[in-house]
Amino acid sequence: MSKKKIKSGHTLKSLKEAFGFECFAEMRCKLFGTIAKGKDGCPHMAEGFNDVARSHNQHALLYFELLKDSDDLCFGFEVKNLMDNLKCLLKSELHAADISAGLIKTARDEGYDDIAAKVEEVSLACMSSIYSIHALESKIIHAQGEKAHGPEE
Amino acid sequence: MRKLERFDIMDYVLYEERRAELVQSIIKIKEPRRIFVGDKLLMLFENVEMVRHHVLETIRMEKLFSEHDLLRQLEIFNPLIAGPGELRCTMIILGHTAWDKPKKMKSLEEFAEHIYVVLNDGKKVYAQLVENAGVNQHPGTLRVLRFFCGNQYPIRIGSDYNNYKLERRLNLLQQAALREDLHIAPETARENMQKGLF
């Protein structure tokens, strides 16, 4: 059976929703597990919650693989060399900042000012990730320069 | 305003204990400094307390507990703190899907340069991109801007960008907050810590 690249449409949209839900469900199971272990004092139950979390993680991984091969601007990507992977990461971080900015406006328009204020912090935290990726890029460029011309005196 | 130093950043555990109280105080500080220019631009006029809050929240949110990570956060966020006679703000371009957001670096720079404040002496001052703010080196919805105000303070803010021309008057609380950031040296972090503020 030939592999058909997923293009924009209902399948892609549903895949993104399914991926998002599995990630959410995994986090929720982990939270319940932590509560079971701590507040509820039932560590054996915590293990059960963590098993379910692992299963959500596997489902998310499957959707991730499918999304990776799609032609979606944000979710589709190819694993390339170190530098290209960093560029891909940077693009996605900038997109994350865009999404936060969009969310601030939407939340505010709908009267959720407290949510808008919290997302502002996420937006600002994106600055940190963008900087870190940029620093990694510079490190590689520097290392490549040293390789080509020898270390600086 | 002075830049943040290592001693300004409290220990993560202490921050976690006092976070609820500190968030309440930062909400009050932020309120008059969060200024919307129409419904597409959000300007967060930064001061030392707000930037310290960004650092502490980023450390908490991203679980950055090593000394190296902490120092890096200072490097990232310190360019948001204004020098003498200037104001700096983080501009967030909102609603990325619905409006004609400039897509390239060049047009973003041009857009940022169309944002201005009108000072109390009537002078119009255009924004400049802060060079050493990492985020300004990439296209995106976040920009760090500076306005040179000298001894004056802003009373209006606006944009004369192509399809986004508007101007609004800052209310008295906003004017007072920006005036305070321009002219009154903030108390040192140590003093604030002693007072239990940070």
CSV table of C-alpha atoms in Angstrom, one decimal:
chain,number,residue,atom,x,y,z
A,1,MET,CA,0.0,0.0,0.0
A,2,SER,CA,1.5,3.3,-1.1
A,3,LYS,CA,1.9,6.0,1.6
A,4,LYS,CA,-0.2,9.0,0.9
A,5,LYS,CA,1.0,12.3,2.4
A,6,ILE,CA,-1.7,13.9,4.5
A,7,LYS,CA,-2.8,17.2,3.1
A,8,SER,CA,-4.9,19.9,4.7
A,9,GLY,CA,-8.4,18.7,5.3
A,10,HIS,CA,-10.7,17.0,7.9
A,11,THR,CA,-8.3,14.1,8.5
A,12,LEU,CA,-5.4,16.4,9.3
A,13,LYS,CA,-7.7,18.6,11.5
A,14,SER,CA,-9.0,15.5,13.4
A,15,LEU,CA,-5.4,14.1,13.8
A,16,LYS,CA,-4.3,17.4,15.4
A,17,GLU,CA,-7.3,17.2,17.8
A,18,ALA,CA,-6.6,13.6,18.6
A,19,PHE,CA,-2.9,14.3,19.2
A,20,GLY,CA,-3.8,17.3,21.5
A,21,PHE,CA,-6.3,15.2,23.4
A,22,GLU,CA,-3.9,12.3,24.0
A,23,CYS,CA,-1.2,14.7,25.3
A,24,PHE,CA,-3.8,16.2,27.6
A,25,ALA,CA,-5.0,12.8,28.8
A,26,GLU,CA,-1.4,11.7,29.5
A,27,MET,CA,-0.8,14.8,31.7
A,28,ARG,CA,-4.1,14.3,33.5
A,29,CYS,CA,-3.3,10.7,34.3
A,30,LYS,CA,0.1,11.8,35.6
A,31,LEU,CA,-1.6,14.4,37.8
A,32,PHE,CA,-4.0,11.9,39.2
A,33,GLY,CA,-1.1,9.5,39.8
A,34,THR,CA,0.8,12.2,41.8
A,35,ILE,CA,-2.4,12.9,43.8
A,36,ALA,CA,-2.9,9.1,44.5
A,37,LYS,CA,0.7,8.8,45.6
A,38,GLY,CA,0.7,11.9,47.8
A,39,LYS,CA,-2.6,13.2,49.1
A,40,ASP,CA,-4.5,9.9,48.8
A,41,GLY,CA,-1.6,7.8,50.1
A,42,CYS,CA,-2.1,5.0,47.6
A,43,PRO,CA,1.2,4.5,45.7
A,44,HIS,CA,-0.1,1.2,44.1
A,45,MET,CA,-2.9,3.2,42.5
A,46,ALA,CA,-0.4,5.7,41.3
A,47,GLU,CA,1.2,3.0,39.3
A,48,GLY,CA,-2.1,2.2,37.7
A,49,PHE,CA,-2.6,5.8,36.7
A,50,ASN,CA,0.9,5.9,35.3
A,51,ASP,CA,0.2,2.8,33.2
A,52,VAL,CA,-2.8,4.6,31.6
A,53,ALA,CA,-0.6,7.7,31.1
A,54,ARG,CA,2.0,5.5,29.2
A,55,SER,CA,-0.7,4.2,27.0
A,56,HIS,CA,-1.9,7.8,26.1
A,57,ASN,CA,1.7,8.6,25.4
A,58,GLN,CA,2.0,5.8,22.9
A,59,HIS,CA,-1.2,6.9,21.2
A,60,ALA,CA,0.1,10.5,21.0
A,61,LEU,CA,3.4,9.1,19.6
A,62,LEU,CA,1.4,7.4,16.8
A,63,TYR,CA,-0.4,10.6,15.9
A,64,PHE,CA,2.9,12.5,16.1
A,65,GLU,CA,4.4,10.1,13.5
A,66,LEU,CA,1.4,10.7,11.2
A,67,LEU,CA,1.5,14.5,11.7
A,68,LYS,CA,5.2,14.6,11.1
A,69,ASP,CA,4.7,13.2,7.6
A,70,SER,CA,1.9,15.6,6.8
A,71,ASP,CA,2.3,18.8,4.8
A,72,ASP,CA,1.1,20.9,7.7
A,73,LEU,CA,3.1,24.1,8.0
A,74,CYS,CA,3.8,23.5,11.7
A,75,PHE,CA,3.4,19.8,12.4
A,76,GLY,CA,4.9,18.4,9.3
A,77,PHE,CA,8.7,18.2,9.3
A,78,GLU,CA,11.7,16.1,8.1
A,79,VAL,CA,14.6,15.1,10.3
A,80,LYS,CA,17.7,16.5,8.7
A,81,ASN,CA,21.1,17.6,10.0
A,82,LEU,CA,21.7,19.4,13.3
A,83,MET,CA,21.5,22.9,11.9
A,84,ASP,CA,18.4,22.2,9.9
A,85,ASN,CA,16.7,20.7,12.9
A,86,LEU,CA,17.5,23.8,15.0
A,87,LYS,CA,16.1,26.0,12.2
A,88,CYS,CA,12.9,23.8,12.3
A,89,LEU,CA,12.8,24.2,16.1
A,90,LEU,CA,13.2,28.0,15.9
A,91,LYS,CA,10.4,28.2,13.3
A,92,SER,CA,8.1,26.2,15.6
A,93,GLU,CA,9.1,28.3,18.6
A,94,LEU,CA,8.2,31.5,16.7
A,95,HIS,CA,4.9,29.9,15.7
A,96,ALA,CA,4.3,29.0,19.4
A,97,ALA,CA,4.7,32.7,20.2
A,98,ASP,CA,2.3,33.6,17.4
A,99,ILE,CA,-0.3,31.1,18.8
A,100,SER,CA,0.1,32.7,22.3
A,101,ALA,CA,-0.4,36.1,20.8
A,102,GLY,CA,-3.6,34.9,19.0
A,103,LEU,CA,-4.8,33.3,22.2
A,104,ILE,CA,-4.3,36.5,24.2
A,105,LYS,CA,-6.6,38.4,21.8
A,106,THR,CA,-9.2,35.6,21.6
A,107,ALA,CA,-9.4,35.2,25.4
A,108,ARG,CA,-9.6,39.0,25.9
A,109,ASP,CA,-12.3,39.3,23.2
A,110,GLU,CA,-14.4,36.7,25.0
A,111,GLY,CA,-13.9,38.4,28.4
A,112,TYR,CA,-11.4,36.0,29.9
A,113,ASP,CA,-8.9,38.6,31.0
A,114,ASP,CA,-7.3,36.4,33.6
A,115,ILE,CA,-6.5,33.8,31.0
A,116,ALA,CA,-5.2,36.5,28.6
A,117,ALA,CA,-2.9,37.7,31.4
A,118,LYS,CA,-1.6,34.1,32.1
A,119,VAL,CA,-0.9,33.5,28.4
A,120,GLU,CA,1.0,36.8,28.3
A,121,GLU,CA,3.5,35.1,30.6
A,122,VAL,CA,3.8,32.1,28.3
A,123,SER,CA,4.4,34.5,25.4
A,124,LEU,CA,7.2,36.2,27.3
A,125,ALA,CA,8.7,32.8,28.3
A,126,CYS,CA,8.9,32.1,24.5
A,127,MET,CA,11.6,34.7,24.4
A,128,SER,CA,13.7,32.4,26.6
A,129,SER,CA,13.3,29.4,24.3
A,130,ILE,CA,13.9,31.5,21.1
A,131,TYR,CA,17.1,32.8,22.7
A,132,SER,CA,18.2,29.3,23.7
A,133,ILE,CA,17.8,27.9,20.2
A,134,HIS,CA,19.5,30.9,18.7
A,135,ALA,CA,22.4,30.4,21.1
A,136,LEU,CA,22.7,26.7,20.1
A,137,GLU,CA,22.8,27.8,16.4
A,138,SER,CA,25.6,30.3,17.1
A,139,LYS,CA,27.5,27.6,19.0
A,140,ILE,CA,27.3,25.3,15.9
A,141,ILE,CA,28.4,28.1,13.6
A,142,HIS,CA,31.3,28.9,15.9
A,143,ALA,CA,32.3,25.2,16.1
A,144,GLN,CA,32.1,24.9,12.3
A,145,GLY,CA,34.3,27.9,12.0
A,146,GLU,CA,36.9,26.5,14.4
A,147,LYS,CA,36.8,23.2,12.5
A,148,ALA,CA,37.5,25.0,9.2
A,149,HIS,CA,40.0,27.5,10.4
A,150,GLY,CA,41.4,26.1,13.6
A,151,PRO,CA,40.6,27.5,17.1
A,152,GLU,CA,41.0,31.2,17.7
A,153,GLU,CA,44.2,32.4,19.3
B,1,MET,CA,16.4,51.9,35.7
B,2,ARG,CA,19.2,49.6,36.8
B,3,LYS,CA,19.6,46.1,35.3
B,4,LEU,CA,18.8,43.0,37.3
B,5,GLU,CA,21.6,41.1,39.0
B,6,ARG,CA,22.0,37.6,40.4
B,7,PHE,CA,21.0,38.8,44.0
B,8,ASP,CA,17.7,40.2,42.6
B,9,ILE,CA,16.5,36.7,41.8
B,10,MET,CA,15.2,34.8,44.8
B,11,ASP,CA,15.5,31.1,45.4
B,12,TYR,CA,13.0,29.0,43.5
B,13,VAL,CA,11.6,27.4,46.7
B,14,LEU,CA,11.2,30.8,48.4
B,15,TYR,CA,9.4,32.1,45.3
B,16,GLU,CA,7.1,29.2,45.2
B,17,GLU,CA,6.2,29.8,48.9
B,18,ARG,CA,5.5,33.5,48.3
B,19,ARG,CA,4.3,33.4,44.7
B,20,ALA,CA,0.6,34.0,45.4
B,21,GLU,CA,1.3,37.2,47.4
B,22,LEU,CA,3.9,38.4,44.8
B,23,VAL,CA,1.6,37.7,41.8
B,24,GLN,CA,-1.0,39.9,43.5
B,25,SER,CA,1.4,42.8,43.8
B,26,ILE,CA,2.7,42.4,40.2
B,27,ILE,CA,-0.9,42.5,38.9
B,28,LYS,CA,-1.2,46.0,40.4
B,29,ILE,CA,2.1,47.1,39.0
B,30,LYS,CA,1.3,45.7,35.6
B,31,GLU,CA,-2.2,47.0,35.3
B,32,PRO,CA,-1.4,50.6,34.2
B,33,ARG,CA,1.6,49.5,32.2
B,34,ARG,CA,-0.4,47.0,30.0
B,35,ILE,CA,-1.5,49.3,27.2
B,36,PHE,CA,-3.6,48.3,24.2
B,37,VAL,CA,-3.2,50.2,20.9
B,38,GLY,CA,-6.4,49.3,19.2
B,39,ASP,CA,-7.3,45.6,19.3
B,40,LYS,CA,-4.2,44.3,17.5
B,41,LEU,CA,-1.3,45.6,19.6
B,42,LEU,CA,-0.5,45.0,23.2
B,43,MET,CA,2.3,47.0,24.8
B,44,LEU,CA,3.7,45.9,28.1
B,45,PHE,CA,5.8,48.8,29.4
B,46,GLU,CA,8.4,47.1,31.5
B,47,ASN,CA,10.0,48.1,34.8
B,48,VAL,CA,12.4,46.3,37.1
B,49,GLU,CA,9.7,44.6,39.1
B,50,MET,CA,7.9,43.3,36.0
B,51,VAL,CA,11.1,42.0,34.4
B,52,ARG,CA,12.0,40.3,37.6
B,53,HIS,CA,8.6,38.7,37.6
B,54,HIS,CA,9.2,37.5,34.0
B,55,VAL,CA,12.5,35.9,35.0
B,56,LEU,CA,10.9,34.2,38.1
B,57,GLU,CA,7.9,33.0,36.1
B,58,THR,CA,10.0,31.6,33.3
B,59,ILE,CA,12.2,29.8,35.7
B,60,ARG,CA,9.2,28.3,37.4
B,61,MET,CA,7.3,27.5,34.2
B,62,GLU,CA,10.2,25.9,32.4
B,63,LYS,CA,11.8,24.4,35.5
B,64,LEU,CA,15.2,26.1,34.9
B,65,PHE,CA,16.9,25.5,38.2
B,66,SER,CA,20.6,25.5,37.4
B,67,GLU,CA,22.8,28.6,38.0
B,68,HIS,CA,23.7,28.7,34.3
B,69,ASP,CA,20.0,28.8,33.3
B,70,LEU,CA,19.3,31.5,35.8
B,71,LEU,CA,22.1,33.7,34.6
B,72,ARG,CA,20.9,33.1,31.0
B,73,GLN,CA,17.4,34.4,32.0
B,74,LEU,CA,19.0,37.6,33.2
B,75,GLU,CA,20.8,37.9,29.9
B,76,ILE,CA,17.5,37.4,28.0
B,77,PHE,CA,15.3,39.6,30.0
B,78,ASN,CA,17.7,42.5,31.1
B,79,PRO,CA,17.4,44.1,27.6
B,80,LEU,CA,13.8,44.8,28.5
B,81,ILE,CA,14.9,47.2,31.3
B,82,ALA,CA,15.1,50.8,30.1
B,83,GLY,CA,18.2,53.0,30.3
B,84,PRO,CA,18.1,56.6,31.6
B,85,GLY,CA,15.4,58.8,30.0
B,86,GLU,CA,13.8,56.0,28.0
B,87,LEU,CA,11.0,53.6,28.3
B,88,ARG,CA,11.0,50.0,27.0
B,89,CYS,CA,8.1,47.8,26.2
B,90,THR,CA,7.4,44.3,24.9
B,91,MET,CA,5.0,44.7,21.9
B,92,ILE,CA,2.8,41.7,21.2
B,93,ILE,CA,1.1,41.7,17.9
B,94,LEU,CA,-2.2,40.0,18.6
B,95,GLY,CA,-4.6,38.0,16.5
B,96,HIS,CA,-2.0,36.6,14.2
B,97,THR,CA,-4.5,34.8,11.9
B,98,ALA,CA,-6.9,37.6,11.3
B,99,TRP,CA,-4.8,40.6,10.3
B,100,ASP,CA,-2.2,41.4,7.7
B,101,LYS,CA,0.8,40.7,10.0
B,102,PRO,CA,4.1,41.6,8.4
B,103,LYS,CA,5.7,38.4,7.4
B,104,LYS,CA,9.3,39.3,6.9
B,105,MET,CA,11.9,40.7,9.2
B,106,LYS,CA,12.2,43.9,7.2
B,107,SER,CA,8.6,44.8,7.3
B,108,LEU,CA,8.4,43.9,11.0
B,109,GLU,CA,11.2,46.4,11.7
B,110,GLU,CA,9.3,49.0,9.6
B,111,PHE,CA,6.1,48.3,11.5
B,112,ALA,CA,7.8,48.7,14.9
B,113,GLU,CA,9.2,52.0,13.7
B,114,HIS,CA,5.7,53.3,13.0
B,115,ILE,CA,4.7,53.0,16.7
B,116,TYR,CA,5.0,56.3,18.5
B,117,VAL,CA,4.3,58.1,21.8
B,118,VAL,CA,3.4,61.8,22.1
B,119,LEU,CA,5.1,63.4,25.1
B,120,ASN,CA,3.6,66.0,27.4
B,121,ASP,CA,5.5,68.7,25.5
B,122,GLY,CA,3.8,67.7,22.3
B,123,LYS,CA,6.9,66.0,20.8
B,124,LYS,CA,6.3,62.8,18.9
B,125,VAL,CA,8.8,60.0,19.6
B,126,TYR,CA,9.0,56.9,17.4
B,127,ALA,CA,9.9,53.5,18.7
B,128,GLN,CA,13.2,51.9,18.0
B,129,LEU,CA,14.0,48.2,18.2
B,130,VAL,CA,16.3,47.2,21.1
B,131,GLU,CA,19.3,45.7,19.4
B,132,ASN,CA,20.4,43.3,22.1
B,133,ALA,CA,17.0,41.8,22.6
B,134,GLY,CA,17.3,38.3,21.1
B,135,VAL,CA,13.7,38.1,20.0
B,136,ASN,CA,14.1,41.2,17.7
B,137,GLN,CA,16.5,39.2,15.5
B,138,HIS,CA,13.7,36.9,14.3
B,139,PRO,CA,10.4,37.6,12.6
B,140,GLY,CA,7.5,37.1,14.9
B,141,THR,CA,4.8,38.6,17.0
B,142,LEU,CA,7.1,39.7,19.9
B,143,ARG,CA,9.2,42.8,19.6
B,144,VAL,CA,11.1,44.8,22.3
B,145,LEU,CA,10.9,48.5,21.7
B,146,ARG,CA,12.4,51.6,23.2
B,147,PHE,CA,11.2,55.2,23.3
B,148,PHE,CA,13.5,58.0,24.2
B,149,CYS,CA,11.6,60.4,26.3
B,150,GLY,CA,14.3,62.5,28.0
B,151,ASN,CA,12.7,64.5,30.8
B,152,GLN,CA,9.2,64.3,29.5
B,153,TYR,CA,6.6,61.5,29.7
B,154,PRO,CA,4.1,60.0,27.2
B,155,ILE,CA,0.5,61.2,27.2
B,156,ARG,CA,-0.6,59.5,23.9
B,157,ILE,CA,0.4,56.4,22.0
B,158,GLY,CA,-0.3,55.5,18.4
B,159,SER,CA,0.6,53.8,15.2
B,160,ASP,CA,0.8,55.3,11.7
B,161,TYR,CA,1.5,52.0,10.0
B,162,ASN,CA,-0.1,51.6,6.5
B,163,ASN,CA,-3.4,49.9,7.4
B,164,TYR,CA,-3.2,50.4,11.1
B,165,LYS,CA,-3.4,54.1,11.9
B,166,LEU,CA,-4.8,55.0,15.3
B,167,GLU,CA,-3.9,57.0,18.3
B,168,ARG,CA,-5.2,56.9,21.9
B,169,ARG,CA,-4.8,59.0,25.0
B,170,LEU,CA,-3.2,57.3,28.0
B,171,ASN,CA,-5.3,57.6,31.1
B,172,LEU,CA,-4.0,59.3,34.2
B,173,LEU,CA,-2.9,56.1,35.9
B,174,GLN,CA,-1.0,55.0,32.8
B,175,GLN,CA,0.7,58.4,32.5
B,176,ALA,CA,1.6,58.3,36.2
B,177,ALA,CA,3.1,54.8,36.0
B,178,LEU,CA,5.2,55.7,33.0
B,179,ARG,CA,6.3,59.0,34.6
B,180,GLU,CA,7.3,57.0,37.7
B,181,ASP,CA,9.4,54.6,35.6
B,182,LEU,CA,11.1,57.5,33.8
B,183,HIS,CA,11.9,59.7,36.7
B,184,ILE,CA,11.9,57.9,40.0
B,185,ALA,CA,14.7,55.5,40.6
B,186,PRO,CA,13.3,52.2,41.8
B,187,GLU,CA,14.3,51.1,45.2
B,188,THR,CA,17.0,48.5,45.2
B,189,ALA,CA,15.9,44.9,45.3
B,190,ARG,CA,17.5,44.5,48.7
B,191,GLU,CA,15.4,47.2,50.1
B,192,ASN,CA,12.3,45.8,48.5
B,193,MET,CA,13.2,42.3,49.8
B,194,GLN,CA,13.5,43.8,53.3
B,195,LYS,CA,10.1,45.3,52.9
B,196,GLY,CA,8.8,41.9,51.8
B,197,LEU,CA,7.9,43.1,48.3
B,198,PHE,CA,10.4,41.0,46.4
